[in-house]
Coordinates of C-alpha atoms in Angstrom, one line a residue:
M1 CA -19.1 -8.5 -7.4
K2 CA -22.3 -6.5 -7.4
R3 CA -23.9 -5.6 -10.7
S4 CA -26.6 -3.0 -11.0
L5 CA -29.3 -2.8 -13.7
L6 CA -27.9 0.6 -14.8
F7 CA -24.5 -0.9 -15.5
L8 CA -26.0 -3.8 -17.5
L9 CA -28.1 -1.4 -19.6
L10 CA -25.1 0.7 -20.6
T11 CA -23.2 -2.1 -22.3
Q12 CA -20.5 0.2 -23.6
F13 CA -19.1 0.7 -20.2
L14 CA -17.0 -1.2 -17.7
I15 CA -17.7 0.9 -14.6
G16 CA -16.5 -0.2 -11.2
G17 CA -15.3 -3.5 -12.5
V18 CA -18.4 -4.7 -14.4
C19 CA -17.3 -6.3 -17.7
A20 CA -18.5 -5.0 -21.0
Q21 CA -17.3 -3.5 -24.3
G22 CA -16.1 0.0 -25.2
L23 CA -15.2 2.3 -22.3
I24 CA -13.3 0.6 -19.4
R25 CA -12.7 1.8 -15.9
S26 CA -10.2 0.7 -13.3
A27 CA -8.3 2.3 -10.4
S28 CA -5.0 3.9 -10.8
T29 CA -1.9 2.5 -9.2
T30 CA 0.0 5.8 -9.3
K31 CA 0.0 8.5 -6.7
P32 CA -1.2 11.8 -8.2
E33 CA 1.6 14.3 -8.1
I34 CA 1.5 18.1 -8.8
Y35 CA 3.5 19.0 -11.9
P36 CA 4.0 22.8 -11.6
S37 CA 4.4 25.1 -14.5
A38 CA 7.8 26.8 -15.0
V39 CA 5.9 30.1 -15.6
A40 CA 5.3 32.3 -12.6
S41 CA 1.7 33.4 -12.1
S42 CA -0.5 35.3 -9.6
T43 CA -0.9 33.9 -6.0
Q44 CA -4.5 35.1 -5.7
A45 CA -6.9 32.9 -7.6
K46 CA -9.9 30.6 -7.1
T47 CA -10.3 27.2 -8.5
L48 CA -13.1 26.4 -11.0
G49 CA -14.4 22.9 -11.6
Y50 CA -15.9 19.8 -10.1
A51 CA -13.0 17.4 -9.5
D52 CA -11.5 17.0 -6.1
P53 CA -7.7 17.6 -6.5
T54 CA -7.0 16.1 -3.1
T55 CA -7.9 12.7 -4.4
K56 CA -5.5 9.9 -3.4
G57 CA -5.7 8.3 -6.9
F58 CA -7.4 8.5 -10.3
T59 CA -10.3 6.2 -11.1
G60 CA -9.4 6.1 -14.8
V61 CA -11.7 5.6 -17.7
G62 CA -10.2 4.1 -20.8
L63 CA -10.8 2.4 -24.1
A64 CA -9.9 -1.0 -25.4
F65 CA -8.6 0.4 -28.7
D66 CA -6.3 3.1 -30.0
S67 CA -8.3 6.3 -30.0
D68 CA -8.7 10.0 -30.5
F69 CA -10.4 11.4 -27.4
I70 CA -11.8 14.6 -25.8
L71 CA -12.3 15.1 -22.1
A72 CA -14.6 18.0 -21.2
M73 CA -15.8 19.9 -18.2
V74 CA -18.8 22.2 -18.7
I75 CA -19.8 25.0 -16.3
P76 CA -23.4 26.1 -16.9
A77 CA -24.1 29.9 -16.8
D78 CA -26.1 29.5 -13.6
Q79 CA -23.0 28.1 -11.8
I80 CA -20.4 30.6 -13.0
S81 CA -21.4 33.9 -11.3
D82 CA -18.6 33.8 -8.8
F83 CA -16.0 33.8 -11.6
V84 CA -17.6 36.3 -14.1
G85 CA -15.2 39.1 -15.0
G86 CA -12.2 37.1 -13.8
K87 CA -9.2 35.9 -15.9
L88 CA -8.7 32.2 -16.5
T89 CA -4.9 32.1 -16.2
K90 CA -4.2 28.4 -15.5
V91 CA -5.8 25.0 -16.1
F92 CA -5.0 21.9 -14.0
I93 CA -5.4 18.6 -15.9
G94 CA -5.1 15.3 -14.1
V95 CA -3.7 12.5 -16.2
D96 CA -3.5 8.8 -15.2
N97 CA -1.6 7.2 -18.2
E98 CA 0.4 8.9 -20.9
V99 CA -1.5 10.6 -23.8
T100 CA -0.1 12.3 -26.8
N101 CA -0.9 15.0 -29.4
T102 CA -2.7 17.0 -26.7
Q103 CA -4.4 20.3 -27.2
L104 CA -6.3 22.4 -24.7
Y105 CA -9.4 24.3 -25.9
I106 CA -12.1 26.5 -24.4
A107 CA -15.6 26.8 -25.8
K108 CA -19.1 27.5 -24.8
T109 CA -20.2 23.9 -25.1
K110 CA -18.3 20.6 -25.1
G111 CA -18.5 20.2 -28.8
G112 CA -18.7 23.9 -29.7
T113 CA -16.4 26.1 -31.8
P114 CA -13.1 26.7 -29.8
L115 CA -12.7 30.3 -28.5
Y116 CA -9.1 29.5 -27.3
T117 CA -6.6 26.7 -28.2
Q118 CA -3.2 25.9 -26.9
D119 CA -0.9 22.9 -27.6
I120 CA 0.1 21.2 -24.4
T121 CA 2.3 18.4 -23.1
L122 CA 0.9 16.3 -20.2
K123 CA 2.8 14.1 -17.7
S124 CA 1.2 11.0 -16.5
G125 CA 0.3 10.1 -12.9
G126 CA -0.5 13.6 -11.6
W127 CA -2.1 17.0 -12.0
N128 CA -0.4 19.2 -14.7
E129 CA -0.4 22.9 -14.1
I130 CA -0.8 24.7 -17.4
V131 CA -0.4 28.5 -17.7
L132 CA -2.4 29.9 -20.6
D133 CA -0.4 31.8 -23.2
E134 CA -3.1 34.5 -23.0
P135 CA -5.6 34.9 -20.0
F136 CA -9.2 34.1 -21.0
T137 CA -11.9 36.4 -19.7
I138 CA -14.8 34.6 -18.0
E139 CA -18.2 35.8 -19.3
D140 CA -21.7 35.3 -17.9
D141 CA -22.3 32.3 -20.1
N142 CA -21.7 28.6 -20.4
L143 CA -18.0 27.6 -20.3
A144 CA -16.4 24.4 -21.4
I145 CA -12.8 23.6 -20.7
C146 CA -11.6 20.6 -22.7
Y147 CA -8.5 18.8 -24.0
K148 CA -8.1 16.4 -26.8
G149 CA -5.4 14.0 -27.9
T150 CA -4.5 10.4 -28.9
A151 CA -4.2 7.4 -26.7
V152 CA -3.2 3.8 -27.2
A153 CA -5.5 0.9 -26.3
R154 CA -6.3 0.6 -22.5
T155 CA -4.9 4.0 -21.6
Q156 CA -6.6 5.2 -18.4
F157 CA -7.6 8.8 -18.6
G158 CA -7.8 11.3 -15.7
V159 CA -11.1 10.8 -13.9
V160 CA -11.9 11.1 -10.2
S161 CA -14.9 9.8 -8.2
G162 CA -17.6 12.2 -7.4
S163 CA -21.1 13.4 -8.5
E164 CA -20.5 17.2 -8.1
G165 CA -20.5 17.7 -11.9
T166 CA -23.7 15.8 -12.7
N167 CA -24.3 16.0 -16.5
N168 CA -21.4 18.3 -17.0
C169 CA -18.4 15.9 -17.3
W170 CA -17.9 14.1 -20.6
I171 CA -15.6 12.0 -22.7
A172 CA -15.7 11.7 -26.5
Y173 CA -13.9 9.0 -28.5
R174 CA -13.4 7.5 -31.9
N175 CA -10.8 5.2 -33.6
A176 CA -7.4 6.8 -33.8
G177 CA -6.9 8.7 -37.1
S178 CA -10.6 8.4 -38.0
T179 CA -12.5 11.4 -39.4
S180 CA -15.8 10.1 -38.2
M181 CA -17.9 11.9 -35.6
Y182 CA -17.0 11.5 -31.9
S183 CA -19.2 9.4 -29.6
W184 CA -19.9 11.3 -26.4
A185 CA -20.4 9.6 -23.0
N186 CA -21.6 11.2 -19.8
L187 CA -19.2 10.5 -17.0
S188 CA -20.9 12.3 -14.2
S189 CA -23.9 10.1 -14.4
H190 CA -21.6 7.3 -13.3
N191 CA -20.3 9.1 -10.2
S192 CA -17.2 10.4 -12.0
N193 CA -15.8 13.9 -12.7
T194 CA -13.3 14.7 -15.4
A195 CA -10.0 15.8 -13.8
I196 CA -10.0 19.3 -15.2
L197 CA -9.9 22.5 -13.1
G198 CA -9.4 26.2 -13.9
S199 CA -7.6 28.8 -11.9
V200 CA -9.3 32.2 -12.1
E201 CA -7.9 35.5 -11.0
R202 CA -10.0 38.5 -10.1
D203 CA -9.2 41.8 -8.3
D204 CA -11.5 41.0 -5.3
Y205 CA -10.0 37.6 -4.6
T206 CA -7.9 38.5 -1.6
T207 CA -9.0 36.0 1.1
C208 CA -6.5 33.8 2.9
N209 CA -7.6 30.7 4.9
V210 CA -6.6 27.2 5.6
D211 CA -8.5 24.3 7.2
F212 CA -6.5 21.8 9.2
T213 CA -8.7 18.9 8.0
S214 CA -7.0 15.8 9.5
M215 CA -4.4 14.6 12.0
S216 CA -3.1 11.1 12.7
V217 CA -1.2 10.0 15.8
P218 CA -1.0 6.6 17.4
S219 CA -3.5 5.8 20.1
L220 CA -1.0 3.7 21.9
Q221 CA 2.7 4.6 21.9
K222 CA 5.7 3.0 23.6
T223 CA 7.6 5.4 25.8
N224 CA 10.9 6.8 24.7
T225 CA 10.2 5.6 21.2
G226 CA 9.8 7.9 18.2
F227 CA 6.4 8.4 16.6
S228 CA 5.0 10.5 13.8
I229 CA 2.4 13.3 13.6
K230 CA 0.7 13.3 10.2
G231 CA -1.7 15.9 9.0
T232 CA -3.4 17.5 6.0
V233 CA -3.9 21.3 5.4
Y234 CA -6.5 22.3 2.9
N235 CA -6.6 25.8 1.2
T236 CA -10.1 27.1 1.3
A237 CA -9.3 30.6 0.0
A238 CA -7.8 32.5 -3.0
T239 CA -4.3 33.1 -1.6
T240 CA -1.8 30.4 -2.6
I241 CA -0.1 28.9 0.5
N242 CA 3.7 29.0 0.2
S243 CA 4.6 28.1 3.8
F244 CA 3.1 27.5 7.3
D245 CA 4.2 26.4 10.7
V246 CA 3.1 23.3 12.6
V247 CA 3.1 23.8 16.3
Y248 CA 2.6 20.7 18.5
K249 CA 2.3 20.4 22.3
V250 CA 2.2 17.1 24.2
G251 CA 0.9 17.2 27.7
D252 CA 2.6 19.9 29.8
N253 CA 5.7 19.9 27.6
D254 CA 6.8 23.1 25.8
P255 CA 5.3 23.6 22.3
I256 CA 7.5 22.8 19.4
T257 CA 7.4 24.6 16.1
V258 CA 8.2 22.9 12.8
P259 CA 8.2 25.0 9.6
V260 CA 6.8 23.7 6.3
E261 CA 8.3 25.7 3.5
N262 CA 8.8 26.0 -0.3
I263 CA 5.3 24.7 -1.2
N264 CA 2.5 25.8 -3.5
V265 CA -1.0 24.9 -2.2
Y266 CA -3.6 26.4 -4.5
N267 CA -7.2 27.1 -3.7
R268 CA -9.0 23.7 -3.1
F269 CA -5.7 21.8 -3.1
A270 CA -4.2 20.3 0.0
K271 CA -0.8 19.6 1.6
D272 CA 0.1 16.5 3.6
F273 CA 2.9 16.9 6.2
V274 CA 4.7 14.4 8.5
I275 CA 6.7 15.2 11.7
D276 CA 8.9 12.3 12.7
N277 CA 10.7 11.2 15.8
V278 CA 8.4 12.7 18.4
T279 CA 9.3 11.1 21.8
V280 CA 7.7 11.1 25.2
A281 CA 9.3 9.5 28.3
E282 CA 6.3 9.8 30.7
E283 CA 4.0 6.8 31.1
S284 CA 0.6 8.3 31.1
T285 CA -2.4 9.3 28.9
L286 CA -1.5 12.7 27.5
P287 CA -3.3 15.2 25.3
I288 CA -1.6 16.3 22.1
E289 CA -2.6 19.6 20.4
V290 CA -1.4 20.6 16.9
T291 CA -2.0 24.0 15.4
I292 CA -1.3 25.4 11.9
S293 CA 0.0 29.0 12.1
N294 CA 2.1 31.7 10.4
I295 CA 0.6 31.3 7.0
N296 CA 3.0 32.7 4.3
G297 CA 5.2 34.2 7.0
G298 CA 2.3 36.0 8.8
V299 CA -0.5 36.8 6.4
K300 CA -3.7 37.3 8.3
E301 CA -6.3 34.5 7.9
D302 CA -10.0 35.1 7.6
D303 CA -10.8 32.4 10.2
I304 CA -8.4 30.6 12.6
T305 CA -11.0 28.5 14.4
D306 CA -10.3 25.5 12.2
N307 CA -6.5 25.6 12.6
T308 CA -6.2 23.3 15.6
L309 CA -6.8 19.6 16.2
A310 CA -6.4 17.7 19.4
N311 CA -6.2 14.0 20.4
E312 CA -4.8 12.0 23.2
I313 CA -2.1 9.3 23.3
R314 CA -1.6 6.6 25.9
F315 CA 2.1 6.2 26.5
G316 CA 3.4 3.1 28.2
D317 CA 5.5 -0.1 27.9
F318 CA 3.3 -1.5 25.2
Y319 CA 3.8 -4.5 22.9
N320 CA 4.9 -4.6 19.3
K321 CA 1.9 -4.9 16.9
R322 CA 1.2 -6.6 13.6
V323 CA -1.7 -5.7 11.4
L324 CA -4.2 -8.3 10.1
L325 CA -5.2 -8.0 6.5
E326 CA -8.2 -10.1 5.5
H327 CA -8.8 -10.2 1.8
F328 CA -11.9 -11.3 -0.1
T329 CA -11.2 -12.9 -3.4
T330 CA -12.2 -15.8 -5.7
S331 CA -11.0 -17.6 -8.8
P332 CA -13.9 -16.4 -11.1
C333 CA -13.6 -12.8 -9.9
P334 CA -12.4 -10.8 -13.0
N335 CA -10.9 -7.9 -11.0
C336 CA -9.2 -9.9 -8.2
Y337 CA -5.9 -10.5 -10.0
P338 CA -5.1 -6.8 -10.3
A339 CA -6.0 -6.4 -6.6
H340 CA -3.6 -9.3 -5.7
L341 CA -0.8 -7.3 -7.4
K342 CA -1.7 -4.1 -5.6
W343 CA -1.5 -5.7 -2.2
E344 CA 1.7 -7.5 -3.1
S345 CA 3.2 -4.1 -4.0
V346 CA 2.0 -2.5 -0.8
L347 CA 3.2 -5.4 1.4
E348 CA 6.7 -5.5 -0.1
T349 CA 7.7 -2.7 2.3
R350 CA 5.4 -3.6 5.2
P351 CA 6.5 -6.8 6.8
N352 CA 4.4 -6.2 9.9
V353 CA 1.2 -7.0 8.0
I354 CA -0.2 -10.5 8.0
M355 CA -2.4 -11.3 5.0
V356 CA -5.0 -14.0 4.8
A357 CA -7.6 -14.6 2.1
H358 CA -11.3 -15.6 2.3
H359 CA -12.5 -17.0 -0.9
S360 CA -15.9 -15.4 -1.0
G361 CA -17.7 -12.1 -2.0
Y362 CA -18.0 -12.9 -5.7
Q363 CA -19.3 -16.4 -6.3
S364 CA -17.1 -19.2 -4.8
D365 CA -14.4 -21.6 -5.8
E366 CA -12.8 -24.9 -4.7
M367 CA -11.0 -23.2 -1.8
T368 CA -14.1 -21.6 -0.3
I369 CA -15.0 -22.9 3.2
D370 CA -18.1 -22.1 5.3
A371 CA -16.1 -19.6 7.5
H372 CA -15.3 -17.5 4.4
N373 CA -19.0 -17.0 3.8
S374 CA -19.6 -16.3 7.5
Y375 CA -17.2 -13.4 7.4
L376 CA -19.3 -11.6 4.7
W377 CA -21.1 -10.3 7.8
F378 CA -18.3 -7.7 8.1
Y379 CA -19.5 -6.0 4.9
N380 CA -22.4 -4.7 7.1
S381 CA -24.5 -4.6 3.9
P382 CA -26.6 -7.0 1.8
A383 CA -24.4 -6.0 -1.1
V384 CA -21.2 -8.0 -1.1
Y385 CA -18.4 -7.9 -3.8
A386 CA -14.8 -8.8 -4.5
P387 CA -12.0 -7.8 -4.5
A388 CA -12.5 -6.4 -1.0
S389 CA -10.4 -6.2 2.1
M390 CA -10.5 -5.3 5.8
L391 CA -7.6 -4.2 8.0
D392 CA -7.8 -5.1 11.7
R393 CA -11.5 -5.4 11.2
T394 CA -11.6 -1.6 11.5
N395 CA -14.0 0.7 9.6
L396 CA -11.8 3.1 7.6
S397 CA -14.5 5.2 5.9
S398 CA -13.1 8.3 7.7
L399 CA -9.9 7.9 5.7
G400 CA -11.8 7.4 2.4
A401 CA -12.7 3.7 2.4
I402 CA -15.6 3.0 0.1
N403 CA -17.8 0.2 -1.1
S404 CA -18.2 -1.1 -4.7
S405 CA -20.7 1.7 -5.3
N406 CA -18.1 4.4 -4.4
K407 CA -20.1 5.2 -1.2
P408 CA -18.5 5.2 2.3
A409 CA -17.9 1.7 3.5
E410 CA -20.7 0.5 5.9
G411 CA -18.4 -1.9 7.7
P412 CA -14.7 -2.7 8.0
V413 CA -14.7 -4.3 4.5
F414 CA -13.8 -1.9 1.7
A415 CA -13.4 -2.0 -2.1
V416 CA -9.8 -2.3 -3.3
R417 CA -9.1 0.8 -5.4
T418 CA -5.7 2.5 -5.5
L419 CA -2.2 1.7 -4.2
E420 CA -2.1 5.0 -2.5
Q421 CA -5.3 4.3 -0.6
L422 CA -4.2 0.8 0.4
A423 CA -0.9 2.2 1.7
L424 CA -2.7 5.0 3.6
F425 CA -5.2 2.6 5.2
T426 CA -2.4 0.1 6.2
D427 CA -0.1 2.8 7.6
S428 CA -2.9 4.3 9.7
L429 CA -3.0 1.0 11.7
S430 CA 0.7 0.2 11.5
D431 CA 1.7 3.1 13.7
N432 CA 0.1 1.8 16.8
Y433 CA 1.4 -0.5 19.5
A434 CA -0.8 -3.1 21.3
F435 CA -2.3 -3.7 24.7
A436 CA -1.4 -7.4 24.6
S437 CA 1.1 -9.7 22.9
V438 CA 0.4 -12.8 20.8
N439 CA 2.9 -15.7 20.6
I440 CA 2.5 -19.0 18.7
D441 CA 4.2 -22.3 19.6
K442 CA 3.6 -25.2 17.3
N443 CA 4.5 -28.9 17.0
Y444 CA 3.9 -30.9 13.9
N445 CA 4.2 -34.7 13.6
P446 CA 4.6 -35.7 10.0
A447 CA 3.9 -39.4 10.8
N448 CA 0.2 -38.7 11.5
R449 CA 0.1 -35.1 10.2
K450 CA -1.1 -33.9 13.6
L451 CA -0.5 -30.2 14.4
N452 CA -0.6 -28.9 17.9
V453 CA -0.7 -25.1 18.4
T454 CA -0.4 -23.1 21.6
V455 CA -1.2 -19.4 21.4
S456 CA -0.2 -17.3 24.5
G457 CA 0.6 -13.8 25.5
E458 CA 0.5 -11.2 28.2
S459 CA -0.9 -7.8 29.0
R460 CA 0.2 -5.4 31.7
F461 CA -2.9 -3.4 30.8
V462 CA -5.7 -5.9 31.2
S463 CA -7.8 -3.4 33.2
E464 CA -7.7 -0.9 30.4
I465 CA -9.2 -3.3 27.8
N466 CA -12.9 -2.4 28.0
K467 CA -14.1 -5.1 25.5
D468 CA -14.5 -8.9 25.7
L469 CA -11.5 -10.4 23.9
N470 CA -11.7 -13.4 21.6
L471 CA -8.8 -15.4 20.2
T472 CA -9.1 -16.6 16.6
V473 CA -6.6 -19.1 15.0
Y474 CA -6.4 -19.7 11.2
L475 CA -4.6 -22.4 9.3
V476 CA -3.3 -20.7 6.1
E477 CA -1.9 -22.3 2.9
D478 CA 0.2 -20.7 0.1
S479 CA 1.0 -21.8 -3.5
I480 CA -2.3 -23.7 -4.1
K481 CA -2.4 -24.5 -7.9
G482 CA -5.6 -23.4 -9.6
T483 CA -7.0 -20.8 -12.0
Q484 CA -7.7 -17.1 -11.8
S485 CA -9.9 -15.0 -14.1
G486 CA -7.7 -12.7 -16.1
V487 CA -4.7 -15.0 -15.9
S488 CA -3.9 -17.6 -18.6
G489 CA -2.7 -21.0 -17.5
A490 CA -2.1 -22.1 -13.9
Y491 CA -2.3 -19.6 -11.1
Y492 CA -0.9 -20.2 -7.6
H493 CA -3.2 -18.8 -4.8
N494 CA -1.6 -17.6 -1.6
H495 CA -2.7 -16.7 1.9
V496 CA -5.8 -18.9 1.7
V497 CA -7.5 -19.7 5.0
R498 CA -7.9 -23.5 4.9
A499 CA -9.4 -24.0 8.4
V500 CA -10.3 -22.1 11.5
L501 CA -8.8 -24.0 14.5
S502 CA -10.8 -21.8 17.0
G503 CA -14.4 -21.0 16.8
V504 CA -15.3 -19.1 13.6
W505 CA -15.8 -15.9 15.7
G506 CA -13.0 -16.8 18.1
D507 CA -12.8 -18.2 21.6
A508 CA -13.2 -16.1 24.7
V509 CA -9.8 -15.1 26.3
S510 CA -9.4 -15.6 30.0
F511 CA -6.4 -14.0 31.7
D512 CA -4.6 -15.6 34.5
G513 CA -3.2 -12.5 36.1
D514 CA -1.4 -10.9 33.2
T515 CA -1.2 -13.9 30.9
Y516 CA -3.4 -16.1 28.7
S517 CA -3.0 -19.3 26.8
A518 CA -5.0 -21.6 24.5
T519 CA -4.1 -24.9 22.8
Y520 CA -5.5 -26.4 19.6
S521 CA -5.0 -29.6 17.6
F522 CA -5.7 -30.3 14.0
N523 CA -5.0 -33.2 11.6
I524 CA -3.8 -31.7 8.4
P525 CA -5.6 -33.3 5.4
A526 CA -3.4 -35.0 2.8
N527 CA -4.5 -32.6 0.1
M528 CA -2.8 -29.7 1.9
D529 CA 0.9 -29.1 1.6
V530 CA 2.3 -28.6 5.1
N531 CA 5.5 -27.0 3.6
Q532 CA 3.3 -24.2 2.4
M533 CA 1.3 -23.7 5.5
S534 CA 1.3 -21.1 8.3
I535 CA -0.6 -20.4 11.5
A536 CA -2.2 -16.9 12.0
A537 CA -3.6 -16.0 15.4
F538 CA -5.2 -12.7 16.6
L539 CA -6.9 -11.0 19.5
S540 CA -10.0 -9.1 18.7
A541 CA -13.0 -7.4 20.4
Y542 CA -16.1 -9.5 20.6
D543 CA -19.2 -7.5 19.6
S544 CA -22.6 -7.9 18.1
E545 CA -21.9 -5.1 15.5
P546 CA -19.6 -5.6 12.5
N547 CA -17.9 -2.2 13.3
G548 CA -17.1 -3.2 16.9
C549 CA -14.8 -6.2 16.4
K550 CA -11.4 -4.4 16.2
V551 CA -8.3 -6.6 16.0
Y552 CA -5.8 -5.6 18.8
N553 CA -2.8 -7.7 17.8
A554 CA -1.9 -10.6 15.5
E555 CA 1.0 -13.0 14.8
S556 CA 1.9 -15.6 12.2
V557 CA 4.4 -18.4 11.9
Y558 CA 5.1 -21.0 9.3
I559 CA 4.7 -24.7 10.3
E560 CA 8.0 -25.5 8.5
E561 CA 10.9 -23.1 8.0
K562 CA 11.0 -21.0 4.8
M563 CA 13.9 -20.4 2.6
S564 CA 15.6 -17.0 3.1
I565 CA 15.9 -15.0 -0.1
S566 CA 17.8 -12.0 1.2
D567 CA 20.9 -12.8 -0.9
P568 CA 21.4 -15.4 -3.6
Q569 CA 23.8 -18.2 -2.6
V570 CA 27.0 -18.3 -4.6
D571 CA 28.5 -21.5 -6.0
E572 CA 29.8 -22.5 -9.4
K573 CA 27.1 -21.6 -11.9
T574 CA 26.4 -24.3 -14.4
A575 CA 23.3 -22.8 -15.9
Y576 CA 21.8 -19.5 -16.9
V577 CA 18.5 -18.5 -15.3
H578 CA 16.4 -15.9 -16.9
A579 CA 12.8 -14.9 -17.8
E580 CA 11.3 -15.3 -21.2
G581 CA 7.8 -13.8 -21.4
S582 CA 5.7 -15.4 -18.7
S583 CA 8.2 -18.2 -18.1
I584 CA 11.3 -18.8 -16.0
V585 CA 13.9 -20.6 -18.1
I586 CA 17.0 -22.5 -17.0
D587 CA 19.6 -23.0 -19.8
G588 CA 22.6 -25.2 -19.0
E589 CA 23.5 -28.2 -16.8
F590 CA 21.4 -28.9 -13.7
T591 CA 19.8 -31.9 -12.0
S592 CA 17.0 -30.1 -10.2
A593 CA 15.6 -26.6 -9.4
Q594 CA 13.2 -25.1 -7.0
I595 CA 11.4 -21.8 -7.7
Y596 CA 10.4 -19.6 -4.7
D597 CA 8.3 -16.5 -4.7
A598 CA 9.3 -13.2 -3.1
M599 CA 7.9 -14.4 0.3
G600 CA 10.1 -17.5 0.2
R601 CA 7.2 -19.9 -0.7
L602 CA 8.0 -22.8 -2.9
I603 CA 6.2 -22.4 -6.2
K604 CA 7.5 -25.3 -8.2
S605 CA 10.2 -28.1 -8.2
I606 CA 11.5 -29.4 -11.5
N607 CA 14.2 -31.8 -12.7
N608 CA 16.2 -31.6 -15.9
T609 CA 13.5 -33.2 -18.0
T610 CA 12.1 -29.7 -18.4
N611 CA 13.8 -26.3 -18.3
S612 CA 11.0 -23.8 -18.0
V613 CA 8.2 -23.0 -15.6
S614 CA 5.2 -20.7 -16.2
A615 CA 4.9 -17.9 -13.6
N616 CA 2.8 -14.9 -12.7
S617 CA 4.4 -11.5 -12.9
G618 CA 6.7 -10.9 -9.9
L619 CA 10.1 -11.5 -8.3
Y620 CA 11.3 -15.1 -7.9
I621 CA 14.3 -16.9 -6.4
V622 CA 15.5 -19.9 -8.3
K623 CA 17.6 -22.5 -6.4
V624 CA 19.6 -24.6 -8.9
T625 CA 21.3 -27.9 -8.1
N626 CA 23.8 -29.7 -10.2
G627 CA 25.1 -32.8 -8.4
N628 CA 26.7 -31.5 -5.2
K629 CA 26.7 -27.9 -6.3
Q630 CA 24.1 -25.3 -5.8
F631 CA 23.5 -21.6 -6.6
T632 CA 20.5 -19.3 -6.5
E633 CA 19.4 -16.5 -8.8
K634 CA 16.8 -13.7 -8.6
V635 CA 14.5 -13.4 -11.6
I636 CA 11.8 -10.9 -12.4
V637 CA 8.8 -12.0 -14.6
R638 CA 7.1 -9.0 -16.1

C-alpha cells in the first residue's frame, strides 16, 4: 500500500487506507439512493455545490469515537454569480451511515452565525432531498451550507472523491456531548468533497437538456439469445427530467421505442436505464444506435447532438464465457480483509467469475511466489498497492476504475473501493460471450501426488482473433490457515495461486484447424491440501503493453469434488448447531463434524473432543456425524 509524505505528516487522518489516529476514511459498501422529499417543488432549478451526485458510492470519512460533528460546503462570493438572486429551495445531503440529532444551517462562513436553521432527519446510504421550510435568497456574498449532528464511533459520513471544492469542503468534530471548540479539518485538500448540494430556482432558469453519457452492449453476442442495453442519461440543464424515450435500432431492423417514466432527474443528477431481452437472429457484425428523445413528453431541448450513441455487436454462435478476477492481497495488508468481504458479497450472485489471489502489492507473506510479484507489471505504474484487483486484465478506467491515489487506473489493476463499483466492473465483462472455449481435463494420482492437466478448446472464429493467444494455467488452493491484519486469531486464505503450470506469461496457443490442446504435469507438494485445490486456465492476448493483454475466456475445476451446499441434508438431529460471537458451536451428541464455507470448501474437521470452531464472518455449512447418522445445518457468523 502506497504511503505519501503528505499522509504521514497529517497524523490525524486515515486517508485512502493509511493508518493513523482521529479521522478515518474507507469506501462505502452501500449503493447511494435518492430519497425524495414528500413536498412538491419547482421543476426548474440549478444545482449548487462541488460533489458529484452521480457517484457510485460514498468514500466516507469517519471518527474512531462518539462525536458531535459538522459537515460544511462553502461557496466563495467569486463563484456564486450564476446563482445570485435565486431562491435556495432544496438541499441534497449524501449520507453513508446513520447520524442523529441533525440540523441544517446556512451561514456566510463554515463557523459563522446561522442565517437559517432547520431540523432534519437523514436516511443512510443515499442522497436526501430536503425542501426548505422557507426559501433562502442567494446574495452576492460567501455562502456556507452545513449540517451538524451526532454520530457513534466509526460512523462514515457522506463524502465523495473529487477536488472541485478545493479549500471549501470541511468537517468539524469534538467528543459527543462536549462543550469544547470544534476541530476543523479540510477535506478538499485530500481529494474529497462534502456530499452537500443546493437546488436554486430563478426565473431565467428555463433550459432543458440531457447528455446521453454512456452506453454498454456486449461486443460478442450469441444469436437468438437475449442481451441488455445499458445506458446513463445526465441532466445538464435546469428542467427536472420526469420521462424520456429510449429508441434503439440494430442493423436494418425497425427502431424500437422503450419509455422510461415516473422519474425525477435533477440538474447534475443522472439516471441509469436497462433494456433487457434484445435478440437478433442474423449472424453478422451489426451496428446498434441508441437515441434519447421525447424529454418530458416533448419539451424542446437546447441541444440534441449529444443524445445518440452508437456501437457494433458481432452476432454469432459464440461460446459461453467466464470472467477472470485476479486479486492482489497479503496477510499484513490492513485494508485487505474488508476487500475480501466485498468481493465475496459481489461473487455470491455471479458464479461465472473465477477468482484467484496473488499475494503481492503490499509487502509479502508466506504464500507469495515469484509469479505474484511478476504480475505487478499490470499496475503499469511504479506505485503498487493492495487491496487491488483486475478483471480479465482489462483497463476499466472508462468506467471509473481508479488507483490508490484516486486517479484513473493506469493499467488493468484498480483499487478496491465500493461494492457498487465492483459489481459494475464485473457485470461490464460478464455480458459478453467468447471467441473460443476453454475446457479442463485432469487426472490426479494420490499415490505419488502427480497431477496431469489437459486444457483444450475450439474456436470457429480463429480468423477473427487478431492477437497472438497465450494459455495460462494456475494451481489454486483454498482454506490455507494463516493470519490476516485486522482479524483476530486464525484466518483461512482462499483462491491463492500456489503455482503456475504454464509459463508465467502463458504459452503460445497453436490451433489445429478449429481446436487447440496443451498438457501439463505437476507434483503437488505435501504442504498443499489437494482436497482444497483447483485448476484455473485462461486464454489471453499476448502483448508488450499491460493494457493489451485482455483475457478472452477462462475456466476452473476442482481437483477433487466439492460438497454441494444447496440444501442441508436431513437425518435425525442429535445436536444443535449455532453461532456464538465469532465461533460455530455444536451442542449435543456427535462423533465428528466438518465445517464448509459458502463455496463448499472444507474449513475445519473436528471430533467430539471439542465443540466449537473459530470462524470469520460469513455463511457456513456444518456436516454433523453421530455414528451412522448425518445431518447438515447452515450457520451465519456475523
